[in-house]
Short mmCIF file of C-alpha atoms and ligand atoms in Angstrom, two decimals:
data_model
loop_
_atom_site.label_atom_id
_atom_site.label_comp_id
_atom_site.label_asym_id
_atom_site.label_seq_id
_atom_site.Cartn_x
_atom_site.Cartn_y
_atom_site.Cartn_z
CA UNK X 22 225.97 156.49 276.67
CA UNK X 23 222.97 156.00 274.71
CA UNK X 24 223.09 156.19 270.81
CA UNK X 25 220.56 158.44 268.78
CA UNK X 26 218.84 157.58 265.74
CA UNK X 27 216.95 160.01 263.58
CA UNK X 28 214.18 157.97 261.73
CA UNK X 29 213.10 159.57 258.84
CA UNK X 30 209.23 159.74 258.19
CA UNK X 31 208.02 161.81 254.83
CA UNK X 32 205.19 160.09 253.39
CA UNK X 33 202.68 158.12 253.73
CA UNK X 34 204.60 154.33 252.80
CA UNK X 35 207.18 155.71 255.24
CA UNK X 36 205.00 155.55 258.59
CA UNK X 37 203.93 151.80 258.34
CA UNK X 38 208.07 151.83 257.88
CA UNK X 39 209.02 153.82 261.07
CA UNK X 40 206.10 152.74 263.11
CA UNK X 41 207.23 149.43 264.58
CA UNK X 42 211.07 150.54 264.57
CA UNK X 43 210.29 152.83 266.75
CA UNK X 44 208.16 150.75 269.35
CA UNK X 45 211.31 148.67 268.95
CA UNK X 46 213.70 151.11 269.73
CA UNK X 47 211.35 152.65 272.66
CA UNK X 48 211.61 149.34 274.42
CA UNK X 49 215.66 149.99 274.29
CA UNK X 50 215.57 152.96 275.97
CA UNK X 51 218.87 152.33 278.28
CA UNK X 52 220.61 152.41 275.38
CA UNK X 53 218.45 153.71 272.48
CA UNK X 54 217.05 156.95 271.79
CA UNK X 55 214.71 156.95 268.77
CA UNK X 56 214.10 160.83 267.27
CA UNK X 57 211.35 161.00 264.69
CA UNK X 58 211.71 163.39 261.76
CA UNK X 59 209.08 163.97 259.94
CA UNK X 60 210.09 165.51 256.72
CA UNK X 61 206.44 167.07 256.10
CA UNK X 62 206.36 166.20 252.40
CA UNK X 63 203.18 164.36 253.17
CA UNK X 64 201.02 166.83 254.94
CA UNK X 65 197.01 166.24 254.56
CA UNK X 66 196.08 164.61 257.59
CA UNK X 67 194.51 161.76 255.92
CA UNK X 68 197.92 161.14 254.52
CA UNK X 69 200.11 161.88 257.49
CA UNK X 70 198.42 162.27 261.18
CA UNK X 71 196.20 159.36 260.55
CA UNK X 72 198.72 157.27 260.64
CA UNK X 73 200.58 158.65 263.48
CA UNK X 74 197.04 158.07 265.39
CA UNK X 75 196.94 154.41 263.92
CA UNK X 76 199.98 153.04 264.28
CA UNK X 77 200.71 154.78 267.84
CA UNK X 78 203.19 156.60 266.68
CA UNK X 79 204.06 159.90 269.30
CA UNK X 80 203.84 163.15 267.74
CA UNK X 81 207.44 163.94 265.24
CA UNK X 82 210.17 165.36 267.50
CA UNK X 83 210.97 167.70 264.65
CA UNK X 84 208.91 168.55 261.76
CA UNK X 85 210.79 170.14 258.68
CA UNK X 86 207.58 171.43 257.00
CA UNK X 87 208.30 170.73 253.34
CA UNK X 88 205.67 170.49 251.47
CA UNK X 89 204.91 169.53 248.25
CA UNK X 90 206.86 170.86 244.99
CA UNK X 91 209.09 169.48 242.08
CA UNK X 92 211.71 166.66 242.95
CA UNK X 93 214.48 169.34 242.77
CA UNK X 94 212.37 171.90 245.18
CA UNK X 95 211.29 168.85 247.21
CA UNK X 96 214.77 167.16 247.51
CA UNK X 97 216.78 170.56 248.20
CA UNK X 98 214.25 171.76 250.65
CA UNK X 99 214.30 168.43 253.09
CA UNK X 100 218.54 168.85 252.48
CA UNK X 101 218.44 172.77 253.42
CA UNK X 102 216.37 172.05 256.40
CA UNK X 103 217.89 168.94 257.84
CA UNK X 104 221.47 169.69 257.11
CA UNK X 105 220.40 172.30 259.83
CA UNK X 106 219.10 170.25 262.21
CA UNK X 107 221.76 167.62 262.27
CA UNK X 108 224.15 170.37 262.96
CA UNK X 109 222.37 171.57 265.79
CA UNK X 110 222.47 167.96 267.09
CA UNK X 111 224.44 165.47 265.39
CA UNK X 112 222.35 162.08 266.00
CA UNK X 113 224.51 158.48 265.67
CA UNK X 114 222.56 156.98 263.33
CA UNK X 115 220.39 158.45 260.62
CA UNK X 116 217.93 155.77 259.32
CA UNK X 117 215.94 156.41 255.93
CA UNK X 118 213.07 153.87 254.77
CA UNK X 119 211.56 153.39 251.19
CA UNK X 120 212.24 154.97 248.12
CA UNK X 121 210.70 158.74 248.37
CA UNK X 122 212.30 162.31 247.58
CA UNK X 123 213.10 162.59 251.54
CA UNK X 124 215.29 159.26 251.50
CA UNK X 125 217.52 160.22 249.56
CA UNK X 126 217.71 163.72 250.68
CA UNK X 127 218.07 163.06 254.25
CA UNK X 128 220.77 160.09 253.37
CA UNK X 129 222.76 162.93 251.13
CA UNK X 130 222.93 165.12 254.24
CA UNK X 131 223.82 162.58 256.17
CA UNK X 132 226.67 161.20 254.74
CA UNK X 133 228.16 164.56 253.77
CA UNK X 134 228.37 165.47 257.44
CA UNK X 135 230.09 161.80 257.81
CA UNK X 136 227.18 160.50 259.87
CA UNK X 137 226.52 156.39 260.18
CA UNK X 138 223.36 155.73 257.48
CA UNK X 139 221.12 152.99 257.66
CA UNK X 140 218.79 152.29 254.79
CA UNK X 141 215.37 149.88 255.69
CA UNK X 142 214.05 148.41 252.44
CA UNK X 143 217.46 148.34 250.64
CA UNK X 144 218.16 146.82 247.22
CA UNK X 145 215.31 146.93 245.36
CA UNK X 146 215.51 147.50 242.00
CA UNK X 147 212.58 147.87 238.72
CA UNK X 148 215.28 148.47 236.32
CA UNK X 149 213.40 151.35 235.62
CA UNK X 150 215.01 154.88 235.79
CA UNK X 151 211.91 156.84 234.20
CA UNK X 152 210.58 155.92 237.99
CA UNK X 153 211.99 158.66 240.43
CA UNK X 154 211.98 155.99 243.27
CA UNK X 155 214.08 154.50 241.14
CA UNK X 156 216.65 157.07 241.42
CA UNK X 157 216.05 157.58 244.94
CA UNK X 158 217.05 153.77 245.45
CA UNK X 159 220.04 153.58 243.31
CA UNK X 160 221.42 156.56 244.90
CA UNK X 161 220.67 155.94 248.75
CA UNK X 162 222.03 152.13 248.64
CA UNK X 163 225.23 153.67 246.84
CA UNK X 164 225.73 155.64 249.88
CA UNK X 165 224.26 153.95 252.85
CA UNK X 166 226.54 152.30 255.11
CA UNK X 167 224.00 149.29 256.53
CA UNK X 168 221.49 147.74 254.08
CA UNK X 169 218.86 146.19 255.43
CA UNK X 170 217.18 144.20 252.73
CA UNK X 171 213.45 142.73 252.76
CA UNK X 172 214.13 139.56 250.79
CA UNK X 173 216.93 137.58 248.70
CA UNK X 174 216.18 139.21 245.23
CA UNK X 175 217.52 142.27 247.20
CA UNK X 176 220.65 140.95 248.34
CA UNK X 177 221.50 139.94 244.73
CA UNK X 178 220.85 143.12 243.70
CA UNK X 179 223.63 144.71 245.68
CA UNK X 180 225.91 142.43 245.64
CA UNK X 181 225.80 142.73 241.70
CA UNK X 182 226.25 146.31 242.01
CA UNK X 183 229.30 145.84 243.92
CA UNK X 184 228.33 146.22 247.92
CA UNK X 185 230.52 144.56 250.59
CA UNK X 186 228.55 141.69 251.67
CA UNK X 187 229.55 142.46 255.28
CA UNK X 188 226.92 145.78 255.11
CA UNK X 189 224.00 143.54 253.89
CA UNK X 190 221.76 142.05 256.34
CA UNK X 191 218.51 140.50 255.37
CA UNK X 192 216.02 141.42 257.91
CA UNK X 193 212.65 141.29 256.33
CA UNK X 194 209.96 142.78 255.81
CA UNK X 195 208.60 145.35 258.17
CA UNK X 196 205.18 146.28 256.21
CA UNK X 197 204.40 142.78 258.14
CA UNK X 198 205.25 144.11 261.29
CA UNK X 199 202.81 146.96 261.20
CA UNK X 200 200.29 144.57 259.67
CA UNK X 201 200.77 142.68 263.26
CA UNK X 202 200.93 145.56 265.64
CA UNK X 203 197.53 146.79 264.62
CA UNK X 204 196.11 143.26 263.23
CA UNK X 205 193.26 142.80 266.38
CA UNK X 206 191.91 146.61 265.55
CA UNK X 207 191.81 145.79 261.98
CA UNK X 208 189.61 143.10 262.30
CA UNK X 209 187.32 145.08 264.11
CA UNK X 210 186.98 147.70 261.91
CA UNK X 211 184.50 146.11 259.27
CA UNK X 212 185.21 149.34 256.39
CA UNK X 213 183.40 147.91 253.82
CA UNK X 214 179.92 148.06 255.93
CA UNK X 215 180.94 151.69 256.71
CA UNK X 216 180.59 152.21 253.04
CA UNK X 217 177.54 150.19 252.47
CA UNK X 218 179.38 147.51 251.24
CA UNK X 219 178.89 144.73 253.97
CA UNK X 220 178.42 140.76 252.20
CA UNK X 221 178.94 142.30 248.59
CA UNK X 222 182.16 141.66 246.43
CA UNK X 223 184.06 144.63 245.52
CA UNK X 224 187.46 145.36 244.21
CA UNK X 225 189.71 147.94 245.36
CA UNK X 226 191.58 150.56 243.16
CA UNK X 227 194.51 152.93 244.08
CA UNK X 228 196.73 154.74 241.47
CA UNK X 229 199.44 157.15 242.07
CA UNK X 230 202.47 156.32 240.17
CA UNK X 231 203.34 159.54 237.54
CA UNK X 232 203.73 157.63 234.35
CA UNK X 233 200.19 156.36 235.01
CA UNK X 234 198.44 159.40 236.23
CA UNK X 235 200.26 162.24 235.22
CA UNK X 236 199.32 161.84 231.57
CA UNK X 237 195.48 162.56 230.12
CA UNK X 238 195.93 159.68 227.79
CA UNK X 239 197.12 157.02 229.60
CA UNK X 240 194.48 158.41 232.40
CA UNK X 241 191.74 158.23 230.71
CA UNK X 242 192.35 154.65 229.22
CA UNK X 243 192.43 153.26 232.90
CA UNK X 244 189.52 154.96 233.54
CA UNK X 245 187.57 154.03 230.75
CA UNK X 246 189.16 150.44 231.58
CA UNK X 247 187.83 150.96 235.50
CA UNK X 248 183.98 151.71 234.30
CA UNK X 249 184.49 148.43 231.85
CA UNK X 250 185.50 146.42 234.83
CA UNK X 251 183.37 148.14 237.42
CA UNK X 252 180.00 146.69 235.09
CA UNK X 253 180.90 143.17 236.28
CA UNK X 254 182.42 144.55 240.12
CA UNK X 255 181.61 147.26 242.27
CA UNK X 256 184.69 149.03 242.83
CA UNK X 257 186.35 151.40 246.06
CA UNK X 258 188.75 153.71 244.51
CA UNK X 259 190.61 155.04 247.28
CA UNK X 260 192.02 158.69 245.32
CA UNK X 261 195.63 159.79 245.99
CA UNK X 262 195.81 163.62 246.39
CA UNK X 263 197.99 163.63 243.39
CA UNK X 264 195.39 161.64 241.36
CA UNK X 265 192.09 164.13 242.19
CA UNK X 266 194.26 167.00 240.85
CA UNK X 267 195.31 164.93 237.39
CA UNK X 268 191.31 163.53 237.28
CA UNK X 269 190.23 167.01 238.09
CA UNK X 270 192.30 168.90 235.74
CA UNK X 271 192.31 166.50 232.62
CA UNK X 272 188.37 166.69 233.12
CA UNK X 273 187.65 162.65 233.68
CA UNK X 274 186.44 162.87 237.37
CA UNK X 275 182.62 163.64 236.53
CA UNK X 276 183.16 160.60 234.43
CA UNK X 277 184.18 158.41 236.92
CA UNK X 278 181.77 160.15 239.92
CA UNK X 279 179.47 159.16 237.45
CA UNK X 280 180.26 155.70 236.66
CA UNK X 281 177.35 152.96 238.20
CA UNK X 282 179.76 150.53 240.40
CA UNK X 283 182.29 152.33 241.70
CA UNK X 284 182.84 154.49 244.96
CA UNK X 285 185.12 157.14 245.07
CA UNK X 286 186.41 157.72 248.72
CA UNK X 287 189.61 160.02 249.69
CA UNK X 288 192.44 158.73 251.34
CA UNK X 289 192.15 156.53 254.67
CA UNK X 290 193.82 155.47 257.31
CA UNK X 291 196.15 152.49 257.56
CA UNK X 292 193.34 150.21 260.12
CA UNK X 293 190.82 151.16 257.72
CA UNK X 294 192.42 150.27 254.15
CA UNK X 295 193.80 147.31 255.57
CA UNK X 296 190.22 146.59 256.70
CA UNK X 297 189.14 147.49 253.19
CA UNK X 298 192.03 144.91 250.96
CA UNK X 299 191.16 142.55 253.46
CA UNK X 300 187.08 142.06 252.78
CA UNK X 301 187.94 142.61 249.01
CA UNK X 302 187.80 139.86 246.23
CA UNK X 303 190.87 141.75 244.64
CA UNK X 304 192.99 144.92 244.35
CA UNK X 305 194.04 147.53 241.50
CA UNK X 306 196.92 149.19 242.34
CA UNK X 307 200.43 150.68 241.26
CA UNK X 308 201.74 151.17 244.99
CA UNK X 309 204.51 149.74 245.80
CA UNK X 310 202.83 148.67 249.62
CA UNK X 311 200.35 147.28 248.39
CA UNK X 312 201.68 144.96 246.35
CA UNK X 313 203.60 143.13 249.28
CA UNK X 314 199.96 143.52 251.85
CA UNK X 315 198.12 141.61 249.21
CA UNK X 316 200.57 138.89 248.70
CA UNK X 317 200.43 138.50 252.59
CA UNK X 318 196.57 138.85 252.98
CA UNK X 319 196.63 136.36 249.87
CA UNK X 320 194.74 138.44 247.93
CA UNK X 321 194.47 138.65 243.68
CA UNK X 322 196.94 142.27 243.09
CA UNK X 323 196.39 143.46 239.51
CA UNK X 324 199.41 146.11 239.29
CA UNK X 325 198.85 148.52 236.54
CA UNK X 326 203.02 148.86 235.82
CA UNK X 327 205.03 147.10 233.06
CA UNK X 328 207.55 146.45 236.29
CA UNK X 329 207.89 146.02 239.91
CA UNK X 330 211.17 146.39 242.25
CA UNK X 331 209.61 143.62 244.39
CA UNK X 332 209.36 140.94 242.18
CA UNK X 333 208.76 138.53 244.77
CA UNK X 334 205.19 138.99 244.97
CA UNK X 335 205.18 137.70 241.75
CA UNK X 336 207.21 134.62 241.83
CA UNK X 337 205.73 133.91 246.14
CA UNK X 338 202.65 135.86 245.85
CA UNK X 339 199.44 137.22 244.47
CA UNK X 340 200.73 139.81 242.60
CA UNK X 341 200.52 140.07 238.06
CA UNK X 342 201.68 143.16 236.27
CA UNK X 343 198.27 144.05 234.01
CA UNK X 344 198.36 146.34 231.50
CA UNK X 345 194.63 148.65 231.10
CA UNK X 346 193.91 146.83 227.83
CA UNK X 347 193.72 143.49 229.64
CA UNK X 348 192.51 144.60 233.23
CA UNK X 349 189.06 143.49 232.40
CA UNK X 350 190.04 139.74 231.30
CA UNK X 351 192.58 139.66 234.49
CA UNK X 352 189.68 140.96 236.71
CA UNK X 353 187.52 137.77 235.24
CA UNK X 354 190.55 135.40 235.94
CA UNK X 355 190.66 136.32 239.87
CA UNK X 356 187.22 136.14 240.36
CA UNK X 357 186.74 133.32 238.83
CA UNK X 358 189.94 131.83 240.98
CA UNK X 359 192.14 131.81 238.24
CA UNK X 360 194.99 133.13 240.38
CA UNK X 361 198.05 132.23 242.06
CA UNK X 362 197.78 131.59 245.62
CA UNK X 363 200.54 133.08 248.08
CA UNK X 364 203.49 131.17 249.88
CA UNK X 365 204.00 133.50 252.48
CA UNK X 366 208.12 134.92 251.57
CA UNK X 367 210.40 133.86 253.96
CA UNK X 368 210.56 136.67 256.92
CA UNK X 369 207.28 138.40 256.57
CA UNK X 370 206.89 136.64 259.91
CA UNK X 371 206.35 140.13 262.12
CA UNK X 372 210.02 140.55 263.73
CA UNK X 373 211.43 142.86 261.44
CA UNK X 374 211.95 145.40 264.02
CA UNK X 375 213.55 143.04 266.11
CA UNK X 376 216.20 141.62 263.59
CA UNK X 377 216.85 145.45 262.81
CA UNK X 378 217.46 146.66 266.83
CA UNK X 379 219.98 143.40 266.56
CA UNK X 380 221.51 144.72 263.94
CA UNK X 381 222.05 147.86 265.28
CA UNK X 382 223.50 146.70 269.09
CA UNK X 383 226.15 144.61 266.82
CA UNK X 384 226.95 148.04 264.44
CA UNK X 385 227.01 150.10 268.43
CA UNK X 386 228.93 147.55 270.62
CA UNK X 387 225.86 147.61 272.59
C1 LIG K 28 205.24 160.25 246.80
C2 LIG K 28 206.52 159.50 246.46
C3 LIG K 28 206.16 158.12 245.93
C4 LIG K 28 205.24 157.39 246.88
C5 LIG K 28 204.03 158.24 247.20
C6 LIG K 28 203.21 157.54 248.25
C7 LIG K 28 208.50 160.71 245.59
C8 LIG K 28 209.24 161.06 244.37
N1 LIG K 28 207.27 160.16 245.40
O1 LIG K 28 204.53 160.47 245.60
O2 LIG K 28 207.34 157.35 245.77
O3 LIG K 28 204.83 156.18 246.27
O4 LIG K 28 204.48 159.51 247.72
O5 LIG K 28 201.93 158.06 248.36
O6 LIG K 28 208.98 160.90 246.68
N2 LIG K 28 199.58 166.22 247.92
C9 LIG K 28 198.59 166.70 248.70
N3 LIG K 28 198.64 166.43 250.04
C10 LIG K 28 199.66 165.75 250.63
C11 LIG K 28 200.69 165.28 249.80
C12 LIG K 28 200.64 165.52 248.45
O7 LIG K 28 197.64 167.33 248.22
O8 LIG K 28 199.65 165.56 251.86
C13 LIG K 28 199.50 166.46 246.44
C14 LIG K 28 200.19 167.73 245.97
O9 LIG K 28 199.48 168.25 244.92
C15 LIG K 28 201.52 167.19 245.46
C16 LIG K 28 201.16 165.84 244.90
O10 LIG K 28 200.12 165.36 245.77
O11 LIG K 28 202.09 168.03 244.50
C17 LIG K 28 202.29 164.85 244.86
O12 LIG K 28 202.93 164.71 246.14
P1 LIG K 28 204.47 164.21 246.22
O13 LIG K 28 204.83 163.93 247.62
O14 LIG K 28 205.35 165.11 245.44
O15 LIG K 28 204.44 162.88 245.39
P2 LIG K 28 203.48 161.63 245.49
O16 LIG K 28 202.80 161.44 244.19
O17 LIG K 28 202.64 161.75 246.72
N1 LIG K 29 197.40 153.08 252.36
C1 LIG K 29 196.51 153.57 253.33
N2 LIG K 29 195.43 154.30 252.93
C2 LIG K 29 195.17 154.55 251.62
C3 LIG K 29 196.05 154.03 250.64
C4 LIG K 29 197.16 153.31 251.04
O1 LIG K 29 196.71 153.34 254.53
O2 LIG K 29 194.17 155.25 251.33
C5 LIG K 29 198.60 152.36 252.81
C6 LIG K 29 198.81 150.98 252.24
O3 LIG K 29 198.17 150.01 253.03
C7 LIG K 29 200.32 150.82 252.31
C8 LIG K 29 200.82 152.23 252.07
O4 LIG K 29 199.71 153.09 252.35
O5 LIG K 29 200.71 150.38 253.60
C9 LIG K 29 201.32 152.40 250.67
O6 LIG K 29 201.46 153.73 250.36
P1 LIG K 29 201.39 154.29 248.88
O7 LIG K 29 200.63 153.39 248.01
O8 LIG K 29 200.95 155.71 249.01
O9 LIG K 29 202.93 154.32 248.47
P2 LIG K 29 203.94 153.27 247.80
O10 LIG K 29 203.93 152.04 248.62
O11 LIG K 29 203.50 153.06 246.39
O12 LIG K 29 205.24 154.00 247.84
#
């Protein structure tokens, strides 16, 4: 009989997740039937559809409608709605990707019905618990039955927290696989001279993370930091819904509208900002993503956080924690090719999804 599995899709890290897990599971079809769930807490179709459209992703079986809201509303909501589903059809497998408010809820619900849980991305810690993916990590690999880790750090990580080795499997990292599925039609898609930016050097910005946004103060310092910078490089800020709002209602977005060098542009799709990191000389960022795309584009990463759970881009890759007070001598360094050059980690080699589907036959008896 063929097996089930739910994968959970919420936000926009997730779909890059899903995407090639399910193209992998589509291609098992005698025995495999992948459901996607998309937990609607992404919703904006230049955070959501796009990506469906991108990554060739069918339309979600089931769509719970979420929304946005605080982590309780958020996390209850997803858990009210998919409790529901899964007892209307209890799937084999539930698989949950990443570190957002739907992980976790959709991996509670899971395991309190006693259903197998599967967690892509696993073990990856900041050591920060201010960081509500922090939470959401801690909590879903203390629950999940089948770890699937993206690199060795991981691995350590669990096992120090007490996991049976026989539920960790090291599988890689499928951000790469995405990367590879769509790598032909990102090459064609030449972003930068859509913005007017073709043969000129320009950085690109994203911010998201609460502890950077959420506060005027610490806001307005990046910005003012961002119009320093943007003097000596013309910079793409690609702005996160949550962002506008903060910009908007702290009153710094006519400042940096204003500001000579830099381009603000809403959210894109995944062929286009790929198209965008790759033409750039460097990226400012505090997504989580986009730390590990840089490293494998080799591209200078200045992350704006005083941690990262993936501290391999650091010790393999391109990536250096900056703080806003020294963004402006960092930006100098990587232009002036001052910067650590990547060594590709170990499994970013494309068959993520494959490794995974392997690991699930063995878990099915299939
Ligand atoms: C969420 C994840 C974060 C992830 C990020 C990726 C949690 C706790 N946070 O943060 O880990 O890095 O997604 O982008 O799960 N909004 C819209 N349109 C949308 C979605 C959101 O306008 O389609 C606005 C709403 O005002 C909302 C705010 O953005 O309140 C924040 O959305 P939310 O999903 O709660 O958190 P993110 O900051 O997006
Ligand atoms: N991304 C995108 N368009 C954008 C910004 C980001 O396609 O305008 C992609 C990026 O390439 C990466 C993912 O979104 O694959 C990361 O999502 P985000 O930064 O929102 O979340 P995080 O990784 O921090 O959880």
């Amino acid at each position: 009989m063929r097996k089930t599995f739910h994968l959970i899709a919420a936000a926009r890290p997730n779909f890059m997740k899903i995407a090639p897990l399910y193209h992998a599971l589509n291609a098992a079809r005698d025995w495999a039937e992948p459901v996607v769930v998309h937990t609607g807490q992404h919703y904006d179709a230049n955070m959501s559809d796009a990506f469906f459209a991108d990554l060739r992703l069918p339309a979600p079986d089931h769509n719970l409608e979420i929304g946005s809201g605080s982590h309780a509303e958020q996390t209850a909501g997803v858990m009210i709605a998919y409790e529901r589903l899964c007892l209307a059809a209890r799937p084999d497998w539930v698989i949950v990707v990443g570190d957002v408010n739907s992980t976790l809820a959709c991996g509670l619900v899971a395991k309190k019905l006693c259903l197998n849980l599967a967690h892509l991305e696993a073990g990856l810690r900041s050591r920060d618990r201010t960081m509500p993916e922090e939470i959401n990590r801690l909590a879903t690999d203390a629950i999940s039955d089948l770890l699937w880790t993206p690199s060795e750090d991981a691995d350590d990580n669990l096992r120090a927290e007490g996991v049976a080795a026989e539920r960790i499997v090291r599988v890689g990292n499928i951000m790469i696989d995405s990367y590879e599925l769509v790598r032909d039609r990102i090459a064609e898609q030449a972003m930068a001279a859509k913005l007017g930016l073709a043969g000129q050097g320009f950085g690109v910005v994203t911010l998201h993370r609460p502890s950077n946004v959420d506060h005027r103060e610490t806001l307005a310092q990046i910005v003012a930091s961002l119009c320093t910078v943007a003097a000596t490089l013309r910079l793409v800020f690609v702005v996160h819904p949550r962002t506008r709002k903060r910009l908007e209602d702290f009153g710094l977005m006519p400042q940096i509208a204003a500001a000579a060098g830099i381009t603000i542009v809403e959210p894109i799709g995944y062929i286009e900002f790929m198209s965008l990191v790759q033409e750039s000389q460097l990226v400012i960022t505090d997504s989580g993503g986009v730390q590990e795309e840089t490293t494998y584009l080799d591209i200078p990463c200045l992350t704006l956080r005083d941690t990262t759970e993936r501290p391999i881009t650091i010790s393999q890759g391109t990536n250096r924690l900056v703080i806003p007070a020294d963004l402006e001598r960092s930006v100098g360094a990587a232009l002036d090719g001052d910067w650590p050059r990547s060594r590709c980690p170990a499994l970013w080699d494309g068959h993520t999804a494959g490794r995974v589907v392997a690991s699930l036959r063995q878990v099915c008896g299939v």
